[in-house]
Every structure is written in C-alpha cells, then in structure tokens.
Short mmCIF file of C-alpha atoms and ligand atoms in Angstrom, two decimals:
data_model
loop_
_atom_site.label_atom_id
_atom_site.label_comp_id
_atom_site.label_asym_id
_atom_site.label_seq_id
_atom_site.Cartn_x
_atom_site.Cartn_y
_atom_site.Cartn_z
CA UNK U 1 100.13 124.18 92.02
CA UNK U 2 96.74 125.49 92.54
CA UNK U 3 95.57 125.17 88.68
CA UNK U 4 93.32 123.04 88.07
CA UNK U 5 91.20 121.23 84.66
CA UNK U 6 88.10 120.08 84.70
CA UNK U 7 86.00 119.17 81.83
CA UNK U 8 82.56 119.86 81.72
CA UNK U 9 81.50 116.49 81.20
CA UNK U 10 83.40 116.39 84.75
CA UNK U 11 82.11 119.31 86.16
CA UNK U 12 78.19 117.98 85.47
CA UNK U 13 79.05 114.62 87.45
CA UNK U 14 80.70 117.17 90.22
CA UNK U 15 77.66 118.96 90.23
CA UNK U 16 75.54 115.97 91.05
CA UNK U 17 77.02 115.28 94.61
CA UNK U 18 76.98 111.68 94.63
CA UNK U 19 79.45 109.16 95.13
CA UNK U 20 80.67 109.19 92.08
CA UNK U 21 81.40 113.11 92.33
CA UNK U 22 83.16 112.40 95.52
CA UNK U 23 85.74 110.41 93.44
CA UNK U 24 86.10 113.01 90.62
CA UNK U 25 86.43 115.92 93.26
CA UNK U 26 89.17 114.47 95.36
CA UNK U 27 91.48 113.53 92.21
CA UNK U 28 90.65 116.97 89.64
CA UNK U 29 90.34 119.66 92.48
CA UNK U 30 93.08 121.66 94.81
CA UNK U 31 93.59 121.21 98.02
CA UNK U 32 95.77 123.11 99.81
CA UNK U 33 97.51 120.08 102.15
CA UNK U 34 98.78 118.86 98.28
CA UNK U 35 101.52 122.29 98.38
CA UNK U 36 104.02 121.17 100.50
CA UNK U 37 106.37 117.76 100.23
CA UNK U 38 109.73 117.30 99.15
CA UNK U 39 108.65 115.80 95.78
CA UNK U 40 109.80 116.04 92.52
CA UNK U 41 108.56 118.04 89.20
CA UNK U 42 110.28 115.20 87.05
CA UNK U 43 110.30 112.24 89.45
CA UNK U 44 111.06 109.63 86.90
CA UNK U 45 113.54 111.43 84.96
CA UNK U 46 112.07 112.22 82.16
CA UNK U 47 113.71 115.41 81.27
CA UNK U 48 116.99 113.43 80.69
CA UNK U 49 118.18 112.92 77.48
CA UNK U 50 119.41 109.11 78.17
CA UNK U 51 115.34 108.86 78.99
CA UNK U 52 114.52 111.37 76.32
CA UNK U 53 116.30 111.13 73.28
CA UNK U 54 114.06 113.66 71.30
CA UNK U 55 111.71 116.18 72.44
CA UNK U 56 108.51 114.18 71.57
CA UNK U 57 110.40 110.05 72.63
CA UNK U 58 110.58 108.82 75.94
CA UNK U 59 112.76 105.63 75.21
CA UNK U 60 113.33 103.26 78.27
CA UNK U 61 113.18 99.74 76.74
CA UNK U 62 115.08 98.34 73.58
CA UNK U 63 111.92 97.07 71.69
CA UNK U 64 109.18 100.18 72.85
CA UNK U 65 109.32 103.92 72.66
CA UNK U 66 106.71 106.37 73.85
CA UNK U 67 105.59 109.10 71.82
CA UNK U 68 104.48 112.41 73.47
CA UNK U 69 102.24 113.87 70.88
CA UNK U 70 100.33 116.50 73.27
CA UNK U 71 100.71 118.02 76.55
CA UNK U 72 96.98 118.92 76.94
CA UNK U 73 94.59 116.64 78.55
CA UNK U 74 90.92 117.42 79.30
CA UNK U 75 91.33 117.14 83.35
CA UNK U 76 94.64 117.63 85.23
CA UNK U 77 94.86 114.63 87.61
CA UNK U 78 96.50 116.24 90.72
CA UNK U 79 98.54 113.04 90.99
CA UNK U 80 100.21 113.58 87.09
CA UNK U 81 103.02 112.25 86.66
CA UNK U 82 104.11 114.82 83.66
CA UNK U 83 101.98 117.79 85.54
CA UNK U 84 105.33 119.92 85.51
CA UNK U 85 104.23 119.83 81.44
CA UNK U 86 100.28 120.35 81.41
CA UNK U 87 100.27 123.96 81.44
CA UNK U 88 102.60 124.82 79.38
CA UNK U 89 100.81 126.61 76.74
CA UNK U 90 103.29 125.33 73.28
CA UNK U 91 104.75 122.29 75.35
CA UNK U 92 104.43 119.03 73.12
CA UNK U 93 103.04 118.43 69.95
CA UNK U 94 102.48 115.52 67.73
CA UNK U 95 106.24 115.38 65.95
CA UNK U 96 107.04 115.20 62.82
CA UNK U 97 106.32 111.62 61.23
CA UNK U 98 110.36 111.64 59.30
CA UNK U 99 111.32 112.66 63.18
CA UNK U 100 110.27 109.54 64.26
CA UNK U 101 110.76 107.52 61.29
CA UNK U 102 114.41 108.35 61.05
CA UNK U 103 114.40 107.10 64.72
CA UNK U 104 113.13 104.14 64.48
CA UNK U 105 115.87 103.50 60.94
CA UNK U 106 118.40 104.02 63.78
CA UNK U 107 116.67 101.27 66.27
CA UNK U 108 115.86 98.55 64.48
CA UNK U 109 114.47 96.59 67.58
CA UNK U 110 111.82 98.69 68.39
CA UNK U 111 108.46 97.07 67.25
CA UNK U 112 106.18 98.52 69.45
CA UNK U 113 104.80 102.32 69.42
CA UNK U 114 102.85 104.00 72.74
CA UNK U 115 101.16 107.02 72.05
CA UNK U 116 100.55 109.05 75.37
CA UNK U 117 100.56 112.85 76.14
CA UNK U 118 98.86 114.41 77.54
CA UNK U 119 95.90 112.82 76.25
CA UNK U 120 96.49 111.80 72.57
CA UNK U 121 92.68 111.83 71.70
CA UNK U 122 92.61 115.58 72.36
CA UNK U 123 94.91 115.42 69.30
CA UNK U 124 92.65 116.29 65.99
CA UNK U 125 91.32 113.53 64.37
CA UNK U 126 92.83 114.05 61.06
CA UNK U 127 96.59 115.06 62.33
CA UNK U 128 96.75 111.40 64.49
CA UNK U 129 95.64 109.54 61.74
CA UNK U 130 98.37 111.35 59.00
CA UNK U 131 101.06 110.88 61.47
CA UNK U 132 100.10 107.16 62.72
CA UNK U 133 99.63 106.27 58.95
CA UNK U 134 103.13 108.08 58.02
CA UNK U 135 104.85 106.39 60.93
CA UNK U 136 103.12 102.65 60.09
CA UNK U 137 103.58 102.80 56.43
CA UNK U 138 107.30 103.90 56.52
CA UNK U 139 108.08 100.11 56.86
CA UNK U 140 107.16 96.99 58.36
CA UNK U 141 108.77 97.32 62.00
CA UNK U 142 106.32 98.35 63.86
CA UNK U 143 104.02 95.45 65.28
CA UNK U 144 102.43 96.80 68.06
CA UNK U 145 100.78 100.18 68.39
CA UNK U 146 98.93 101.31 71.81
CA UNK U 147 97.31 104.60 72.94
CA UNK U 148 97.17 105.71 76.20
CA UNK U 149 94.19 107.57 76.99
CA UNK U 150 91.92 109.02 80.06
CA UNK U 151 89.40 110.11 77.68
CA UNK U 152 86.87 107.42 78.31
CA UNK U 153 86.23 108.56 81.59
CA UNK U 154 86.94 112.08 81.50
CA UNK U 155 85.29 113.35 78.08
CA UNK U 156 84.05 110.74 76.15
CA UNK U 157 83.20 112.61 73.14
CA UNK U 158 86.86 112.48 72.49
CA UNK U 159 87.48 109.08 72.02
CA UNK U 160 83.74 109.14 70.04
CA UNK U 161 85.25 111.40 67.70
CA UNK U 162 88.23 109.43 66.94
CA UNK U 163 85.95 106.45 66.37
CA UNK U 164 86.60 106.96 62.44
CA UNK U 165 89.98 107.45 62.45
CA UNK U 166 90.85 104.57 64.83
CA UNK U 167 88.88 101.94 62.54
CA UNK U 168 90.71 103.45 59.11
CA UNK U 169 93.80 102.51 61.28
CA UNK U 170 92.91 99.29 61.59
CA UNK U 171 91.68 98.73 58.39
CA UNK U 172 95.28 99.93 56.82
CA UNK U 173 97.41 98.08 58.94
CA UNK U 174 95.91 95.27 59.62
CA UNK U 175 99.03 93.35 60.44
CA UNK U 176 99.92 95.71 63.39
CA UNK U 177 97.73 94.50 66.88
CA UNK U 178 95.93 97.50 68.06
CA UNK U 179 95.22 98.47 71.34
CA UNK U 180 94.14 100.76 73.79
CA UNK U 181 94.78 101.78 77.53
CA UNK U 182 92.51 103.46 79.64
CA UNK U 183 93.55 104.91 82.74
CA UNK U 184 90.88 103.92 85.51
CA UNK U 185 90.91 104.85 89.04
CA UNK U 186 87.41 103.59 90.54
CA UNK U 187 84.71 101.57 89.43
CA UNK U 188 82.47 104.69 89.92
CA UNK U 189 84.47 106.29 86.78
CA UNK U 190 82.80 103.84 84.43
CA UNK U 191 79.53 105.40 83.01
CA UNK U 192 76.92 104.11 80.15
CA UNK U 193 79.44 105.93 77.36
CA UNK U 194 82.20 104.46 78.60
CA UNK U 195 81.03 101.25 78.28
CA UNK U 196 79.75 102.27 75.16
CA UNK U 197 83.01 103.30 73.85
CA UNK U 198 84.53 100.03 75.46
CA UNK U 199 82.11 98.36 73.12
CA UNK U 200 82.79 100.18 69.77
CA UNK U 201 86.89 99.69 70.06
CA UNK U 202 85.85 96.20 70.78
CA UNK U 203 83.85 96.20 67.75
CA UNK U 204 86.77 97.32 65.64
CA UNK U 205 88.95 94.82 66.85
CA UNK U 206 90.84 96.92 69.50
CA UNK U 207 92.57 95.07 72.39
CA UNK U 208 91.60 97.20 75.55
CA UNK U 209 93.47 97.40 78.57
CA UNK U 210 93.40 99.02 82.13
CA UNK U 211 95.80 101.35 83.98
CA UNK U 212 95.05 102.49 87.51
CA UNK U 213 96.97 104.40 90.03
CA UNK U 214 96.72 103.26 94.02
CA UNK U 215 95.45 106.23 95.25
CA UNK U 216 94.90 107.39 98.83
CA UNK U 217 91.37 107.58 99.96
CA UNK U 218 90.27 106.67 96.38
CA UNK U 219 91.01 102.97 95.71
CA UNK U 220 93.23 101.71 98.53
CA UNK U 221 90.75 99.53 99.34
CA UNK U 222 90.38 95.35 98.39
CA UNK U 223 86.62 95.57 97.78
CA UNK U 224 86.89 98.97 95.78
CA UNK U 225 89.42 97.57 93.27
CA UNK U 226 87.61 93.98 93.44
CA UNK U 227 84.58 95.91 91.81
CA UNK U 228 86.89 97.88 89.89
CA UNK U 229 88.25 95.02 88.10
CA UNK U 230 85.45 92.68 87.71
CA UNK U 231 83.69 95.80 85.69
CA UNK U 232 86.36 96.01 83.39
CA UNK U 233 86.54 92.02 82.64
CA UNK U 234 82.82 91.77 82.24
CA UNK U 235 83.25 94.89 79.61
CA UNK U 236 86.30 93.01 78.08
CA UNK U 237 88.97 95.13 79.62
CA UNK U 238 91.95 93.27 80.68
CA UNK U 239 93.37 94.87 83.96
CA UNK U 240 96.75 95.83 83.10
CA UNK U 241 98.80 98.28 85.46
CA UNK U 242 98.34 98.97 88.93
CA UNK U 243 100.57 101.55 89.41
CA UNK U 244 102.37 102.67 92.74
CA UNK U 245 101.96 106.46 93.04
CA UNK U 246 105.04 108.02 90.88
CA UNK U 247 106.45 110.52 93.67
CA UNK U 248 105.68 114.07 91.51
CA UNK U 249 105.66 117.24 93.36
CA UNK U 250 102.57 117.68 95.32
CA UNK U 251 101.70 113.75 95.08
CA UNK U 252 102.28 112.41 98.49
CA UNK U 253 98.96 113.34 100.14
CA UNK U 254 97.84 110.45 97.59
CA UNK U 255 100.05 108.13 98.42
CA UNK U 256 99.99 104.40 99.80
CA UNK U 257 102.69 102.66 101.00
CA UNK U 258 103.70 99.83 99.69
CA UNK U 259 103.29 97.87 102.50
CA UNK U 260 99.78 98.50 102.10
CA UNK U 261 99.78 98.37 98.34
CA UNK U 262 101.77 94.95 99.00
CA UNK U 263 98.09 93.66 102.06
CA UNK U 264 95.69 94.54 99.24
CA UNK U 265 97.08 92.76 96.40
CA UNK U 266 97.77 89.49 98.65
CA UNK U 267 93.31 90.24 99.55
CA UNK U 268 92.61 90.46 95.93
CA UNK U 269 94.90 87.70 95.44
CA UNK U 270 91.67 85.43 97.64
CA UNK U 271 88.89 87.74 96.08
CA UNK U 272 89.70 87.12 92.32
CA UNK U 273 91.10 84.92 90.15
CA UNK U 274 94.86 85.29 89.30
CA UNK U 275 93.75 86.57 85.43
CA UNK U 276 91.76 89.45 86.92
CA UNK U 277 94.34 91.21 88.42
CA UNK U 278 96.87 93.56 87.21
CA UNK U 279 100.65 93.87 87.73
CA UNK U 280 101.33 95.85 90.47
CA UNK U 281 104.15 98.27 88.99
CA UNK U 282 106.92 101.14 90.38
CA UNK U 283 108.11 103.20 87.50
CA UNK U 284 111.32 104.60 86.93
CA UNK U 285 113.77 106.14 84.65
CA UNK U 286 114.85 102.50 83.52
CA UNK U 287 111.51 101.08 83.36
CA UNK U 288 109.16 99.21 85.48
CA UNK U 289 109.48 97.26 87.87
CA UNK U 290 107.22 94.00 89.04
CA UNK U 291 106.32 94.52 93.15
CA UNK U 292 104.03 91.53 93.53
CA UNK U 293 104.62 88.21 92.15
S1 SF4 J 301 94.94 111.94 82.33
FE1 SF4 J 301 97.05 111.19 82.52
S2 SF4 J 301 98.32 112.70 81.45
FE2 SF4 J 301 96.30 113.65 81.82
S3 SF4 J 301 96.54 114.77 83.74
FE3 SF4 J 301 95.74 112.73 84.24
S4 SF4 J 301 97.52 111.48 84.69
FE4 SF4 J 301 98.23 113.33 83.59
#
C-alpha cells in the first residue's frame, strides 16, 4: 500500500529534520521493504460477524463494546491495524444512536462504551456530542465511556476543537467516568500542545491514559520507553497498553519479537516503578491477552 496521510501539522515537524521528524517519518511514510509479507488485511478478525455484530460494533468482551464511528484519521500509521479500512472513501460513520441503543437493550451487561475509528475527534463536534448524549441518556447502563484518539500528537487542533463538547459531556453525565486514550509511540511525539491538551482534559475531569505500539527501530528500546513513560506520569497520563505489533498486511518490517518485547519489559521492570508501566498486550479476535506478569 503505497498511500500515505500526513497532516500538515505532521508534515511541518517532517520538514524540520530533527529527531523528532525522524520518528514521524519512519511511522507516516512508504517504504517500499513494507510491500511484501504474508500478513493479513484483517489480522484480528474483525470483519467477522461473531467479532462484529453490526457494521459500526466490534464486541469482544461481555461488559465493553467498541464503536467505530469514522474510518478517517488525520495520518495513516503504516502499522494500522484497521488500514484495510482508511481509504475507503464512505467506509464507517458515526451510527445511528437507536442502532446502538437497541444493542445495548439486547446486552444488558455492557457498561462500558469505547469510541475509536479511525480517529473519533475527526468526527464534527456537534454530531459526537448528539450521538454520545443520545446513547448516555437512553438509560442508566452505561458507566464508563472512553475515546480512543491519536489526535494529540498528530493534529492537535482536533482534540482543541472538541474541548467544548467533551466538557458539556461531562457536565451531563456526570455519573459516567470519562476518559481518554492517546495512542503514543515516542517520547519525542509529545509537544507543548499536547501537553497542553493533556492539561485541559485534566482540567475537565478526564481520566487520561496511554496506548503505545512496540515498534521496530522506533521504541524497542528500555531507555526510549523509560522516557516515554515518565513524560506521560509527570503530565498525569497513566501508561496503559503496550501493545505487541497486531500482524496487518505490510506490518512486519515493524515488528519485535516477543522475546525482545518480553528483555525490555523485565529492564523497565529495574528502571521504573511497577505503577509506571503498562500492560504489555497481544490482541486478538477474543480479546487481549496479558504477556508479562
Ligand atoms: S491513528 Fe490509529 S486508527 Fe489512525 S491510522 Fe494510526 S493506528 Fe490507525
């Protein structure tokens, strides 16, 4: 796949040729040794409907569902998971709140929402907040709403602009915990508006969590990720997710083993405390699963 998305926000820290650049290149732009491995499109089977119930659910746990509310995202991480759906040009988008509602009549034991994509703060402002508010106010079940969300990083006037809406949210429903996960490869990600934006959500009450993938020749490194994760607890991020690489087509030139994986967790294990580091995770069609302890 030799597409590729890059916002401008991006492209202006490209442009600078620094470290940081170095980071952003390797992850956003093609390279041709990233054509060719056996690899799937839908490597945790997603596509299924025992995964997939309804076009926009992704339902793998009894008390959680995910809800794919856009396909778009302002970067295409070469690594994606769902990349077999970022081009599509009318792939996902947000559902219809009754859609869901009815849903969640028919499974009672569901109390916590994730709202992913795509990116779900390249959603308008105004749509997320009718549908959330729809989807919370249909009745009490929901506890525990999350987003998932690269937009921090990647174009940060995104998340600024849902700064309104995500308040009003908590505001509303203030019996529901809300949080937010930001998917964060590399210390050098983290700029002044990021920080900034850690801040606000913080502000509004917002419980903020980390996802990072291991990542060949990014972070597979005990010192990068040591810095990595110290940033986010001094900003009030708890590290959440260390993922091991989901094996989508065109993802193994960013692989690590897990062997490896397995050495740098045991480092960080002597480098931080215990509460500073995040579960090291494989995902699969029935869920994740734990690979350090
Ligand atoms: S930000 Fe997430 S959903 Fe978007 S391209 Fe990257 S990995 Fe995929």
């Amino acid at each position: 796949m030799k597409n590729e998305i890059v916002s401008k926000y991006i492209q202006e820290i490209i442009n600078k040729n620094n470290d940081a650049s170095e980071i952003w290149k390797k992850q956003f732009l093609y390279n041709p040794s990233q054509e060719h491995d056996s690899y799937e499109l839908d490597p945790l089977n997603e596509e299924d409907k025992s995964v997939r119930p309804h076009h926009n659910i992704i339902h793998k746990y009894p008390n959680k569902i995910l809800i794919l509310i856009t396909n778009k995202c302002p970067v295409f991480c070469r690594f994606c998971t769902r990349k077999r759906n970022a081009f599509e040009e009318n792939g996902i988008s947000v559902p219809s709140a009754d859609d869901i509602n009815d849903y969640l009549d028919k499974n009672k034991n569901i109390h916590e929402l994730i709202i992913s994509g795509g990116d779900p703060f390249t959603v308008d402002s105004e749509k997320l907040y009718e549908f959330i508010k729809k989807v919370l106010s249909h009745s009490n079940q929901i506890k525990y709403l999350r987003y998932h969300t690269r937009c921090a990083t990647t174009l940060p006037k995104f998340c600024i602009n849902k700064y309104d809406t995500l308040e009003k949210l908590v505001e509303v429903f203030p019996m529901v915990t809300h949080s937010v996960v930001f998917h964060i490869n590399h210390h050098l990600e983290i700029t002044k508006e990021t920080n900034e934006i850690f801040e606000k959500l913080l502000s509004f009450q917002y419980r903020l969590f980390s996802q990072t993938v291991l990542l060949k020749d990014i972070n597979n490194c005990p010192n990068i990720l040591k810095r990595l994760f110290e940033m986010l607890i001094k900003f009030k991020v708890q590290p959440y997710y260390l993922h091991q690489l989901d094996r989508a087509k065109g993802s193994k030139y960013f692989e690590v083993s897990l062997e490896e994986g397995l050495k740098i967790m045991e480092q960080l294990k002597l480098l931080l405390p215990s509460y500073f580091l995040p579960r090291y995770v494989r995902d699969s069609s029935r869920g994740k699963k734990n690979l350090f302890y």
